[in-house]
Every structure is written in C-alpha cells, then in structure tokens.
Short mmCIF file of C-alpha atoms in Angstrom, two decimals:
data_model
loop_
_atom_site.label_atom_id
_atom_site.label_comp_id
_atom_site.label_asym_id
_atom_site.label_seq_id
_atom_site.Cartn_x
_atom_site.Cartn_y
_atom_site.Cartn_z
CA UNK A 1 41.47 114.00 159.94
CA UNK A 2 43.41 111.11 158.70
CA UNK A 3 46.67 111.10 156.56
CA UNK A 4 46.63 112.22 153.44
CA UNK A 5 46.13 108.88 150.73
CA UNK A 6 45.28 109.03 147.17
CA UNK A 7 42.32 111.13 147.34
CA UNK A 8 40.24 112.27 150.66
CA UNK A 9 36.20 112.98 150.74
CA UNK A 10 36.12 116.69 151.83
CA UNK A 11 33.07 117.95 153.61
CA UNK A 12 33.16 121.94 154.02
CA UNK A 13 30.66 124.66 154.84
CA UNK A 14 29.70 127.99 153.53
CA UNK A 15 28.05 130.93 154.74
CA UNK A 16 24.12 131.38 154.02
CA UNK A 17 24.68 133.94 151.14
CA UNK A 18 27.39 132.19 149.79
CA UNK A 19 30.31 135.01 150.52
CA UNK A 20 32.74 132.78 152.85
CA UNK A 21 33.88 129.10 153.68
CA UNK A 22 32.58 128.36 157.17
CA UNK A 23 35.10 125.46 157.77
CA UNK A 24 36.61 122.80 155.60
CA UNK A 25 38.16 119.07 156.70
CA UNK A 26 38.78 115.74 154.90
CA UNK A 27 38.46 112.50 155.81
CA UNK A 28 40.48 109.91 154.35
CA UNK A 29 43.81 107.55 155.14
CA UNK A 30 46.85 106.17 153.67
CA UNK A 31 44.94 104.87 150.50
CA UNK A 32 42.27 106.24 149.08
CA UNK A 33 38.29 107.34 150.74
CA UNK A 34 35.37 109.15 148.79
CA UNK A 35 32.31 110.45 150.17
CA UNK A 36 28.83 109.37 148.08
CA UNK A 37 26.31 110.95 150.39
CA UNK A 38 25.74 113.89 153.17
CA UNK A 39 22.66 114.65 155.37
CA UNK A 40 22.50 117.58 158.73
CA UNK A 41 19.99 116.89 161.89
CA UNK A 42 18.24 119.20 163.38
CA UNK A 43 21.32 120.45 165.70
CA UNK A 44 22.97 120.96 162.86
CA UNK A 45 25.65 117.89 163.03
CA UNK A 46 26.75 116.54 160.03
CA UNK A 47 26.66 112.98 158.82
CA UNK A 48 28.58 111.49 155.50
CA UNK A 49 28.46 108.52 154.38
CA UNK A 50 31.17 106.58 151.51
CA UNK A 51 33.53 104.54 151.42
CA UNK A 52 37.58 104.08 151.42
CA UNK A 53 40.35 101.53 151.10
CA UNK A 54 42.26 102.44 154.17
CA UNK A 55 43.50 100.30 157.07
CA UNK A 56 44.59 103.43 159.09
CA UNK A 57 40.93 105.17 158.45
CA UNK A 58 39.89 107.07 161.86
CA UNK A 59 37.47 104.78 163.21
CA UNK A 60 35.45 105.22 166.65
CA UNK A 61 32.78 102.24 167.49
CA UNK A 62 32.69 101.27 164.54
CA UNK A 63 30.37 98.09 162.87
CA UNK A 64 33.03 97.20 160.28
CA UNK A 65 36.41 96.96 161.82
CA UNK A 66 38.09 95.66 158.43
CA UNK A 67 37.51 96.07 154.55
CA UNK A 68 34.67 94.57 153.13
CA UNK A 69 36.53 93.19 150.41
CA UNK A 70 38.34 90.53 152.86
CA UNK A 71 41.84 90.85 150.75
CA UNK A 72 43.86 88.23 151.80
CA UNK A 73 42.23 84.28 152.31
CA UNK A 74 44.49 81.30 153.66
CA UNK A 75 43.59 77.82 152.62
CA UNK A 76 45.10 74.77 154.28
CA UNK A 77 43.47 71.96 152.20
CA UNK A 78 45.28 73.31 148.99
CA UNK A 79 42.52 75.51 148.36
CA UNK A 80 39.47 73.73 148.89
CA UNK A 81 38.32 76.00 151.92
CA UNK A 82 39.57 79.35 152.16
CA UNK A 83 39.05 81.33 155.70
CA UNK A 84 39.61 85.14 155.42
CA UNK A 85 42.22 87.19 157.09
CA UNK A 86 40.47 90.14 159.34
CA UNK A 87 42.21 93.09 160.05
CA UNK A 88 44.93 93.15 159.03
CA UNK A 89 46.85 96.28 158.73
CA UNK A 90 47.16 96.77 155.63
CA UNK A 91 44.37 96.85 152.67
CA UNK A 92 45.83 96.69 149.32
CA UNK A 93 48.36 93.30 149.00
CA UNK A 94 50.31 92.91 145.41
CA UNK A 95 52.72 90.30 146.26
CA UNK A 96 52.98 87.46 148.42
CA UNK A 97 56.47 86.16 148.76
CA UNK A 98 56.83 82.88 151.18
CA UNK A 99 60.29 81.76 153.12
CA UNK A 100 61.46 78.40 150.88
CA UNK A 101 62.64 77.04 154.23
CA UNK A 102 59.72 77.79 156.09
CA UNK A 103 56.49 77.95 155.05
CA UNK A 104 54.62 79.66 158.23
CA UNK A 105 57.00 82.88 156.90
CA UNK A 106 56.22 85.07 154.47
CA UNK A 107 56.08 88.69 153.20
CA UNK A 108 53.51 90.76 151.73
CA UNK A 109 53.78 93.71 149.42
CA UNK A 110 51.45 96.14 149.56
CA UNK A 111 50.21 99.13 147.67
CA UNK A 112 49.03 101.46 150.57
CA UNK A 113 51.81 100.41 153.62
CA UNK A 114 54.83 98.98 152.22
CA UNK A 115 56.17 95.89 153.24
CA UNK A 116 54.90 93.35 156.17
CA UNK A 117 56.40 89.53 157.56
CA UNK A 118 54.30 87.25 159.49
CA UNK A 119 55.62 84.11 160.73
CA UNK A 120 52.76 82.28 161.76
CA UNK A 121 51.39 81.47 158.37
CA UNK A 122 49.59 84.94 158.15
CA UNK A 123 47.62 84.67 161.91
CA UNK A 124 49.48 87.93 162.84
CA UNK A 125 51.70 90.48 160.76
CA UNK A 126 54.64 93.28 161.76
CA UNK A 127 55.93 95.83 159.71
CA UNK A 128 58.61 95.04 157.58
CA UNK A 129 59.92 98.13 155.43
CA UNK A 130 62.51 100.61 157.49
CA UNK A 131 64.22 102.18 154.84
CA UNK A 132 61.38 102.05 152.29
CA UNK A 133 60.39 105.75 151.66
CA UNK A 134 57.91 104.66 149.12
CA UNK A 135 54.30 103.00 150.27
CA UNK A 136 53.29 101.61 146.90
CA UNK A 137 55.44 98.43 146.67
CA UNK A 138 54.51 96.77 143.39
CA UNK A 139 57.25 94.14 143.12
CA UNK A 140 59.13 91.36 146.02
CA UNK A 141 61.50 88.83 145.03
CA UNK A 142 63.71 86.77 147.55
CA UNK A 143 66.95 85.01 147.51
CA UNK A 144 65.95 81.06 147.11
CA UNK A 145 69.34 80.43 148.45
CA UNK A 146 69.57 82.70 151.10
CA UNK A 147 65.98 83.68 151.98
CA UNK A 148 66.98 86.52 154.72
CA UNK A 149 67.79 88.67 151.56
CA UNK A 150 64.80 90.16 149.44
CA UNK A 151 64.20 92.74 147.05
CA UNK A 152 61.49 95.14 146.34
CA UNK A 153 60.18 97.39 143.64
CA UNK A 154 58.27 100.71 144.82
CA UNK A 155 56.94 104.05 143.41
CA UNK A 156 55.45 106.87 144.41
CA UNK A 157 51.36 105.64 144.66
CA UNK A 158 49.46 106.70 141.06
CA UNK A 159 53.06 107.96 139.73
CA UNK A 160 55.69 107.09 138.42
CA UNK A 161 57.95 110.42 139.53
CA UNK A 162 59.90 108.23 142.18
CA UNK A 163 60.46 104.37 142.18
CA UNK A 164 63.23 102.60 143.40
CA UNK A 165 64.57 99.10 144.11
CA UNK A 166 65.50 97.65 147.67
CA UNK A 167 67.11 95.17 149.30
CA UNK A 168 67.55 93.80 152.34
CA UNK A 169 69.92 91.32 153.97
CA UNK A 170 68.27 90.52 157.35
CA UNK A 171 65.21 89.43 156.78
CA UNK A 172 63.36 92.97 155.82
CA UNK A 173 64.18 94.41 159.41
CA UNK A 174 66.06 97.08 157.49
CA UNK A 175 66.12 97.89 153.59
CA UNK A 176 68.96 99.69 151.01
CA UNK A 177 68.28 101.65 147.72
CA UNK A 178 70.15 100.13 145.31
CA UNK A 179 68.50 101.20 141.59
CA UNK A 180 66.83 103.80 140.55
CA UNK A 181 64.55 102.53 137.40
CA UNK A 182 63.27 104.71 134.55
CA UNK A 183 59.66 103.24 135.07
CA UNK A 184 57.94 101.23 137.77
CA UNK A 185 59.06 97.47 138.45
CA UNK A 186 56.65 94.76 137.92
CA UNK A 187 58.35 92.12 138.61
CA UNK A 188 61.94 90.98 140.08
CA UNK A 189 63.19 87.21 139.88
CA UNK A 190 66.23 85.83 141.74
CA UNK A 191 67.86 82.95 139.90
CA UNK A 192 67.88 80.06 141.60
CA UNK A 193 70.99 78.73 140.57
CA UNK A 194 73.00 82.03 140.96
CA UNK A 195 71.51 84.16 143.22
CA UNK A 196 74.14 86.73 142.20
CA UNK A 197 71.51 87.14 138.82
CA UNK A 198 68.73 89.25 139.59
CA UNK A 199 66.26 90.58 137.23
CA UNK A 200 63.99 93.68 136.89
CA UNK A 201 60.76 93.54 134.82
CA UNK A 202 59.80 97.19 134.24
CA UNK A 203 56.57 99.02 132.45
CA UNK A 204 59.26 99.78 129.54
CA UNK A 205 62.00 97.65 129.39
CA UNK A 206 64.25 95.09 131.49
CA UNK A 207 67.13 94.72 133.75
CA UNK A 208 69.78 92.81 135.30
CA UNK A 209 72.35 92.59 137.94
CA UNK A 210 75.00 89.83 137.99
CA UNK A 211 76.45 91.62 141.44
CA UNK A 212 73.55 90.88 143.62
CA UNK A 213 72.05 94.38 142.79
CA UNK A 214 75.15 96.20 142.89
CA UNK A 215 75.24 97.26 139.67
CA UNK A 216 72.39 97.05 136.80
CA UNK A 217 72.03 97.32 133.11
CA UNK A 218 69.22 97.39 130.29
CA UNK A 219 68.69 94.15 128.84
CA UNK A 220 67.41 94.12 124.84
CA UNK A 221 63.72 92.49 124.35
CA UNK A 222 62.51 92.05 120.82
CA UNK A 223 58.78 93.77 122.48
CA UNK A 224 57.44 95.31 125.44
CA UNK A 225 57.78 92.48 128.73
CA UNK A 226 55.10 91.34 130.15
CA UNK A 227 56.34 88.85 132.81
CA UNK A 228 59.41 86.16 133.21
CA UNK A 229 60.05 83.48 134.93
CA UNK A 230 63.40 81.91 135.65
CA UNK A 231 64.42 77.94 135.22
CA UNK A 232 65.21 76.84 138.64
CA UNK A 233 67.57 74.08 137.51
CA UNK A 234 68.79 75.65 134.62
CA UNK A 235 71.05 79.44 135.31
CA UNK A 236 70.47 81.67 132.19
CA UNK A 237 67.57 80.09 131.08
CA UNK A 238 64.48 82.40 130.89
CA UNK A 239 60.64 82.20 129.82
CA UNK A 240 59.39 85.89 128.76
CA UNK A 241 55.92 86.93 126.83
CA UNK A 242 55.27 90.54 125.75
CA UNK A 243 52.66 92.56 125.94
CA UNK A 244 49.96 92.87 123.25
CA UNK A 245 49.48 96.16 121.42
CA UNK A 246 46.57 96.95 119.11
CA UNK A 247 47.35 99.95 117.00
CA UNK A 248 45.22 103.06 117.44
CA UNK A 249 42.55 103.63 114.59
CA UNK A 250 42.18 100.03 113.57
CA UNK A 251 40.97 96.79 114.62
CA UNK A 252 44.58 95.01 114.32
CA UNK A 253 47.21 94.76 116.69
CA UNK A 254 50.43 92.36 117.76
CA UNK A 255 49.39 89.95 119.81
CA UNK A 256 51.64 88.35 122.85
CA UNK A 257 54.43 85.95 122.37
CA UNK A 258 56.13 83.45 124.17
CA UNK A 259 60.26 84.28 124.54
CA UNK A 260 62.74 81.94 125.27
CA UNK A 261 66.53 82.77 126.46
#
C-alpha cells in the first residue's frame, strides 16, 4: 500500500517447503521507506518495523504524525530561536524562494512533492505545481521585478532521464515547460535589473535566456559551475566558482575558483 517512491520495504510470504510465494505487498510513499526489522505473534500477524521519508506514508493512529528530522524551522529573531514546522506535507525541501514584496509569501521546492506557496510565513502550505509532471524539483528562481512569475528546475527523482524547466506567470497556480536541459538544473537566477536574463546552472554546463525563457543557449565556462550569483545593481555582471576535481589515481586535483563576468 502506498505509492510507489524511490524504493518500498517489501514484506512477502512463502510456503513452508519453500515451493510458492504466499502473498507479497510493499509499504512505502512518494519518497523513499525501508524496512530494518520483522517479527509474527502467535496468530500469525505480522509486524515490521523501519523507517521512510514520506509525507503521504499510510498512517493509522499513529505516535509520530511528522518526520523526525523536523525539515523546515522558522526563526523570527533573525535566527536566535528557531521553532519547527510540523507536518507539513511535504518531507524533502531544496529551495526556499520568498515574495520580495511580501515576506509572509514564499515557495518551497521540494524533492518528493513538487512545488508548495504559503502565505502566512510558512503556518500553513497549498500545493503549488499544476503542470509540473516531475516531483523532484531541484531548482526555483523568481522574477525580483515581477514576483508572480517563477521558474523551476525538475527531474525525474534519482535520474536524470527527464528534467525540464518551468515557469509560471500567476503566481505558481499553473506552470509551462519551456527547456528541456541536457542534465539536471541546480540553480536558476533572474537578473535583477533585466528580468528578461535568466540563467540555468546545470550538473554540466550553463545557460541563458535573454527572452524570459523563450529561447535558451549554452553559455562557455572555462570549468565545470558550481554556483552564480547575479549583481543586483549591476545587469551582466556575474560571480561564478567551479567545481573542484581531483584526478583519479593521484593525490592532486584543480581546486575551485572564483569567476567574474
């Protein structure tokens, strides 16, 4: 029971001398569950015991309504105290992207249920991703200028067979396609000064649209990009470092840089 995630615990039965499967089911959700432990009572029920990373797990009575790893805290002493968020529907967040004009908005990416907007600083959260066919959303950028548009990196969850780019101009009620990457986004920036300039930070390689997402091209990068960040006073001008490699078979390597553009 459950829908099927990244991996399910299975619990199945066979016969006493081994010749046929009694019955089979898995347990799991939209992200991932394992099972670490199994025991049988005298009436022959079955008990498991593990553990899992999903929101939308089955639960009946349960002790432990939310995951134990608390993912998302709010401070509002600028981070003196932090107060964690209980159940919340989703369980994996990658991104947190706030309204400019309004702080008590914001969006979270997740890996395991797409996108989500709360407008009450994070108290309560709705889903935010019609038109996102991909649950693994590893990547949110929005417009500085005109916050009701947004734009979102996803793939396929553990693979990189299908990833796409999104963007929405109402506020993430609905979502377009509108790239199709050769490898997963990491990161997407909106320049502040022309919001026209978007950019795409991939695994291997970078992008950018000058038509609002329109239409994209590969941009050259003297090594692999890590991360960038855009001036906000300053169109064009760009902060990049690359990713460190260290050469198979030896103790060397090239280490990160600092990029300027």
């Amino acid at each position: 029971f459950g829908p099927a995630g990244v991996s399910e615990a299975t619990v199945f039965k066979i016969a006493p001398d081994g010749s046929q499967k009694l019955f089979e089911t898995t347990l799991g959700g939209s992200s991932a569950a394992a099972v670490w432990a199994i025991a049988l009572d005298p009436a022959g029920s079955v008990y498991v015991g593990g553990t899992t990373s999903s929101v939308d797990f089955p639960l009946v009575n349960p002790l432990q309504t939310s995951p134990g790893a608390r993912p998302l805290w709010a401070s509002t002493d600028a981070g003196i105290t932090w107060t964690p968020r209980d159940n919340l529907p989703f369980a994996i967040p990658t991104v947190l992207t706030p309204d400019p004009t309004n702080p008590s908005t914001l969006y979270a990416a997740t890996g395991d249920q797409g996108i989500f907007k709360t407008t009450d600083g994070g108290v309560t959260w709705t889903p935010s991703s019609s038109g996102i066919s991909l649950p693994n959303v590893t990547a949110l950028a929005i417009d500085p200028v005109h916050p009701q548009i947004l734009y979102a990196g996803a793939t396929t969850i553990l693979s990189s067979n299908s990833i796409s780019v999104y963007k929405t101009v109402n506020g993430g009620n609905t979502w377009n396609a509108i790239d199709s990457p050769a490898s997963p986004v990491t990161q997407l920036a909106v320049d502040a000064q022309n919001p026209q300039i978007v950019w795409e930070l991939l695994q291997a390689g970078l992008r950018k649209s000058t038509d609002g997402g329109a239409t994209w091209n590969n941009v050259a990068f003297p090594g692999g990009p890590a991360s960038i960040v855009l001036d906000p006073r300053v169109s064009g001008n760009v902060i990049a470092t690359s990713q460190p490699f260290f050469g198979f078979g030896s103790l060397g390597g090239k280490p990160s840089y600092y990029y300027r553009s």
